[in-house]
Amino acid sequence: QGAEKKDFKVAWSIYVGWMPWGYAADSGIVKKWADKYGITIEVKQFNDYVESINQYTAGAFDAVTLTNMDGLSIPAAGGVDTTAVIVGDFSNGNDAVILKGKDKLADIKGQTVNLVEFSVSHYLLARALESVKLAEKDVKVVNTSDADMASAYKTPDVTAVVTWKPIVSTILESPDARKVFDSSQIPGEIIDLMVANTTVLKDNPSFGKALVGIWYDTMKALASDAAAKEHMAKASGTDVAGFDEMLGTTKMFYEPKDALAFVNGAELKTTTERVSTFLFDKALLGKDAKSAGAIGVEFPDKSVFGDKANVKLRYDATFMQAAADGKL
Amino acid sequence: MRLLNIKPDRTWSFALAALPFAALIGAYLIGSGMRLAENPNDKLLPSFNAMLDAFRHMALTPDPRSGNYLMWSDTLSSLSLLLTALAISTFIALVFGILIGLLPIAGTTFGPVVAVASMVPPLALLPILFIVLGLGDGAKIALIVIGTTLKLIRDMALRVKDIPSELLIKAQTLGASTWQIALRVVLPQMLPRLIDSVRLEIGPAWLFLIAAEAIAADSGLGYRIFLVRRYLAMDVIIPYVIWITLLAFLMDLGLRLLQRKAFPWFAGARTA
Amino acid sequence: MRLLNIKPDRTWSFALAALPFAALIGAYLIGSGMRLAENPNDKLLPSFNAMLDAFRHMALTPDPRSGNYLMWSDTLSSLSLLLTALAISTFIALVFGILIGLLPIAGTTFGPVVAVASMVPPLALLPILFIVLGLGDGAKIALIVIGTTLKLIRDMALRVKDIPSELLIKAQTLGASTWQIALRVVLPQMLPRLIDSVRLEIGPAWLFLIAAEAIAADSGLGYRIFLVRRYLAMDVIIPYVIWITLLAFLMDLGLRLLQRKAFPWFAGARTA
Amino acid sequence: MTGIVFDKVWKEYGDHVVLERIDITIAPRSFVALVGPSGCGKTTFLRMLLGEEAPTRGQILVGGAPLKVEPGADRGVVFQRYSVFPHLTVLQNVMIGREFEHSRFLGKLLGAKRRAAETEARTLLDAVGLAGHETKYPAALSGGMQQRLALAQALNRKPKILLLDEPFGALDPGIRADIHVLIRKIWNENDLTVVMVTHDLSEAFRLGTRVIAFERPRNRPEELERYGATLGDDLAAQTQAGASITRDFEVWPKKIASPLGESDAGTQLDLKLATSNDNPAAS
Amino acid sequence: MTGIVFDKVWKEYGDHVVLERIDITIAPRSFVALVGPSGCGKTTFLRMLLGEEAPTRGQILVGGAPLKVEPGADRGVVFQRYSVFPHLTVLQNVMIGREFEHSRFLGKLLGAKRRAAETEARTLLDAVGLAGHETKYPAALSGGMQQRLALAQALNRKPKILLLDEPFGALDPGIRADIHVLIRKIWNENDLTVVMVTHDLSEAFRLGTRVIAFERPRNRPEELERYGATLGDDLAAQTQAGASITRDFEVWPKKIASPLGESDAGTQLDLKLATSNDNPAAS
Ligand SMILES: Nc1ncnc2c1ncn2[C@@H]1O[C@H](COP(=O)(O)OP(=O)(O)OP(=O)(O)O)[C@@H](O)[C@H]1O
Ligand SMILES: Nc1ncnc2c1ncn2[C@@H]1O[C@H](COP(=O)(O)OP(=O)(O)OP(=O)(O)O)[C@@H](O)[C@H]1O
Ligand SMILES: [Mg+2]
Ligand SMILES: [Mg+2]
């Protein structure tokens, strides 16, 4: 590392907020922007989200799509200095707590809750429990693979799940499924990002520019081109109606200025502190972490939450700013 | 007459063989019917009609996005990975199996490490594999190869050791060198036995293929199953599973035929 | 002297056997060293110290939350599932293997369905399995049983068919009924062979156990591996994998010893 | 009575006629030795007698009644190989027949019955010269010992007919002589009809009261090929392809009730059988 | 010259002494028949001659030089079983020796060389009576045919010493007589020292120029057990436990260069060998 390079690899996984990357790769938008900067960008689809982050953390990819929380707990905690280049959206109802046959969130007390441990679902559960003055010890958490969540719900043993779309939609088709809490009640806390390796980005700013360029071109297509939307819907294994339903609970930032407003807002700092605290409680900031601030997070205004000597996650608005200013 | 002396004739054989299949289908129909009666939108045990629809959709209607027939392009992509991987495993197993089985030096050197390595659960080491091998088709092939090749090697080595020592002595008295023995005595006798071993590895190979496609892929039978699993689209999954089973069965049958045709001496020598 | 006639003596054997292991460890050390030099926090190939730390943390320090030693409670939970499942498979395989191999009627009835079913990739049908068996330990055991038992049955049936027909005839001339033949001639001859077959299924059994624990669990070796995979804690995963390998190896060894001790006649009869 | 009648028996496998019009009556208490070149159908003949194979045409009568279509306890057998159970000790191998007989469900005797069966088995083992080897497994025995064990095992069930398929083919001459004495002894002292296949003509004449020779006809397809003949009339060639009896000797002098006393081993056995209490052959 | 000398050879497996002080000189061009009871060490003797096993003490000299410690092309062998390659046709089985000799790398001959080897092999097959079976696999041959094939295969490499371990033990008498003629013929017409293990004394005397008998001593542990003796002096029992040569006959009249012409088959073979062009044995 530390040198200029020409060939970049980007990993993305199947999730409503990241489906544009698949379309961008297939439709030639990626190539268009890569050519413009004289580089090549390989866009690789992952079905397994965690594996895509692991691969990025291990250095096999230069950029990856992930949530703010996973960015902190996996690459940043793994010592990989990571910069959020694009803030694409936040979950606004995509993630939900679902109870079988019970209408109130408080009924979750004492139940076994199936979810992907240490994922945003776990965080959502923590936030949900907080809202009804419960703690995680009031429930029993069983780690359950996201791929099998839908079928797991069909078994009598499972009475409470926390998961995300499209699994949420599938589960809600069951007549006994009740959504008792969702991410729209904690807006802006589960943020979907495109992050890149900070060193790579510093040495190759054109890579960041290309990413942003690709993204907002694709956003335009998604907003206006029915074929593009159909493509994304298909690729995520559903139809346009299903995809629209998911988009409805996703706060997409179609314009750079919307994303800028969000990333420059004060809310982001509170969220970061909350997430860091959650991760610290779960010992996910590394074994040596002494406090929730063990890993420093830098914001666009260069202010830092936590350890300034150990900044590993950075929200960088300059690329989105360039897009907003038409300077790509 | 003792039960073990009763041999059903052709018609009876056929009827008896069909029985369990009929029972399975019947059980499915009843289960599916019950669930659908309760909730007509139930996705878990779809009706045969629903599966037929899904099959038609996947196999007989071109995908508007790519113009491909999805099921066929999935099949093509999976099969090419699978067959490449099996070919590689087979080759490696043949070489190392003969080395380990025939040469005491190679046996003591590689025997233990192969025995230990074949116990490692490859799925747990996926991250390392993917880093080392990248994520392309190469990694998927490698996973299948790693998952199947060690057992194949052990199998081959055992079968090489099963060759009566008389034959190896005889070859030496005919002036054969180690290399000539490997090439003209051991190798040709191993080929049909290799087919038996490979047949046993078809199942694991599919397993690893599906696991690999579940992690990173954009086509393939395992990928499709994984993709639609989030929607609990059993109407797609079940036909795909049946199709995979059929493919595996046909591969097995093909290998059996190959064995019979290519090694006419083997059937006689095996029973002797 | 021909290469195939050179037999290394004890010291040489030991040195040769150690060679590949040393090479593997060396390769790991170099790879790990290189990655750590670049990024001291690298998680993919942790140093031996880091792994030792993690091992100490998992195996020798009680978990503050539950007070358990995590590695031991994981091991206990996994092993009890695995052994229960293997016991069930073994029993089923023995019964059906003997039925299918010994009785032509049972063979024609169940042979084809077992052959086809053993080709079905069990992981793809998990959802249906869940419905029938729920999500608890039962389902995990069932997955392992389904994953291993069909192959075991086929294996057993083949080995029953391998019994020289002379022995079955002889038993009949001694007045044995089908039941007596199954009980006193076939069963005892199958037991040591069953051990061979079960040894081959230890690997797949672990695989299915890990897969099952990845689906829904709150303890177990596979659970832990998949959990910590979320933050690429290879320093935990690698000791766990080594531990699983060791367990599998010990099980294999135990079965081999059992075979030797419990069936003293077998070694002689096999070579005959 | 245990006379055996082959009534115009044919045996064919598909197109291949193995045995052709076998028409023979075997008197009770005979010791028939069956000789003939390899592949002529001797084993096939024996397998039909066993009930393992059914004749394609004709029928087999035993004691006047049609042969049971499956092997049974009235016909004992010793094959050249695989005649004893590898997983049972010598003693267990002999006892198992009795266990099958008296324990329908478990196939295993306990208590007094077991002790009785064991004594009986030990006597038999003593008679065949295997005393002292009771706890060994067959794999630890030599070929000759295995065959003696197989004989003891078969005899323990007291069959009316004893079928032997080259039982001594793999033994060395000294042991073979011993065992010849043994088999004659056994035949003499039990109400037994013996049919033995052998390759060895001298063995056949030494032991048999009657020697039957099968001949493989020259015009079998492979032979034809070899001798370069053309097949000519297909049907004729086919119907003539089976082996049939070509020679049938009565051996004189009649051997019944004249034990071979000349050899040492013979007298030794004699003594052993005579001193045993519950061996019915000795009473 | 291919004289063989066993110079005070002992063979032990762990504590078990199998052969004890074998001291014997075998003249070139002998036909030695080795007899003895089962388990006395005949096969072990042959395996040491082959170079498959090394003596525990003493040494073996062939043609004056110590024996090569591994099997080689100078010593041919025919075992009772597994003597031919099941995956090769009859013709290929015979040719393979020549292929090993002339094609170091591929082990396969092509073109003219192949045709020459094929002609040579066909002549040999003709001599052993397997003409017409060239394209069959061994599994399709009878036991006698397989052994004849094994002989042809071994002879094709023109060994100086031919080792036979009960090669005809499983054959029926007619076929055995034929093959006796054949082996005598082969021995007569080639510069060959033959060492044959057999169970059959008459075979030994018919074929051998010299018959050597091994004896299994009575005081082997299992025998001791059987005869109820106590072991007494352990060491003495142990050192005496090996078989050694007990009798050694020269067979008269000397048989060299006197082919057995009496039997039909013999003359037939004679003719075949005489009319073939490139069989060196016939020239
Ligand atoms: N199940 C079978 N199917 C087809 N052909 C068979 C079968 N069993 C035997 N034969 C054929 O029947 C013929 C006689 O075989 P059989 O075993 O009775 O000969 P045999 O006289 O016992 O020979 P040997 O002395 O070698 O034991 C052979 O040509 C054999 O190939
Ligand atoms: N590799 C071995 N390890 C230990 N003991 C052996 C080995 N090979 C042979 N023996 C023993 O040496 C003795 C002689 O065996 P060998 O095979 O030479 O006898 P044999 O005379 O050929 O008998 P047979 O006539 O049965 O073929 C036997 O007691 C046998 O158990
Ligand atoms: Mg026979
Ligand atoms: Mg021997």
GROMACS .gro file of C-alpha atoms in nm, chain B residues 7, chain C residues 165 169, chain D residues 46-54 68-71 75 79:
model
   18
  335LYS     CA    1  -3.662  -6.279  -0.487
  765SER     CA    2  -2.300  -6.647  -0.024
  769ILE     CA    3  -2.602  -7.111   0.258
  918LEU     CA    4  -2.430  -7.971  -0.594
  919ARG     CA    5  -2.605  -7.637  -0.575
  920MET     CA    6  -2.917  -7.794  -0.715
  921LEU     CA    7  -2.897  -8.065  -0.452
  922LEU     CA    8  -2.858  -7.795  -0.191
  923GLY     CA    9  -3.171  -7.621  -0.313
  924GLU     CA   10  -2.974  -7.308  -0.391
  925GLU     CA   11  -3.054  -7.341  -0.760
  926ALA     CA   12  -3.361  -7.495  -0.918
  940LYS     CA   13  -3.723  -7.846  -0.088
  941VAL     CA   14  -3.645  -7.537  -0.291
  942GLU     CA   15  -3.408  -7.395  -0.033
  943PRO     CA   16  -3.119  -7.518   0.177
  947ARG     CA   17  -2.843  -8.135   0.396
  951PHE     CA   18  -1.731  -7.572   0.053
   0.00000   0.00000   0.00000
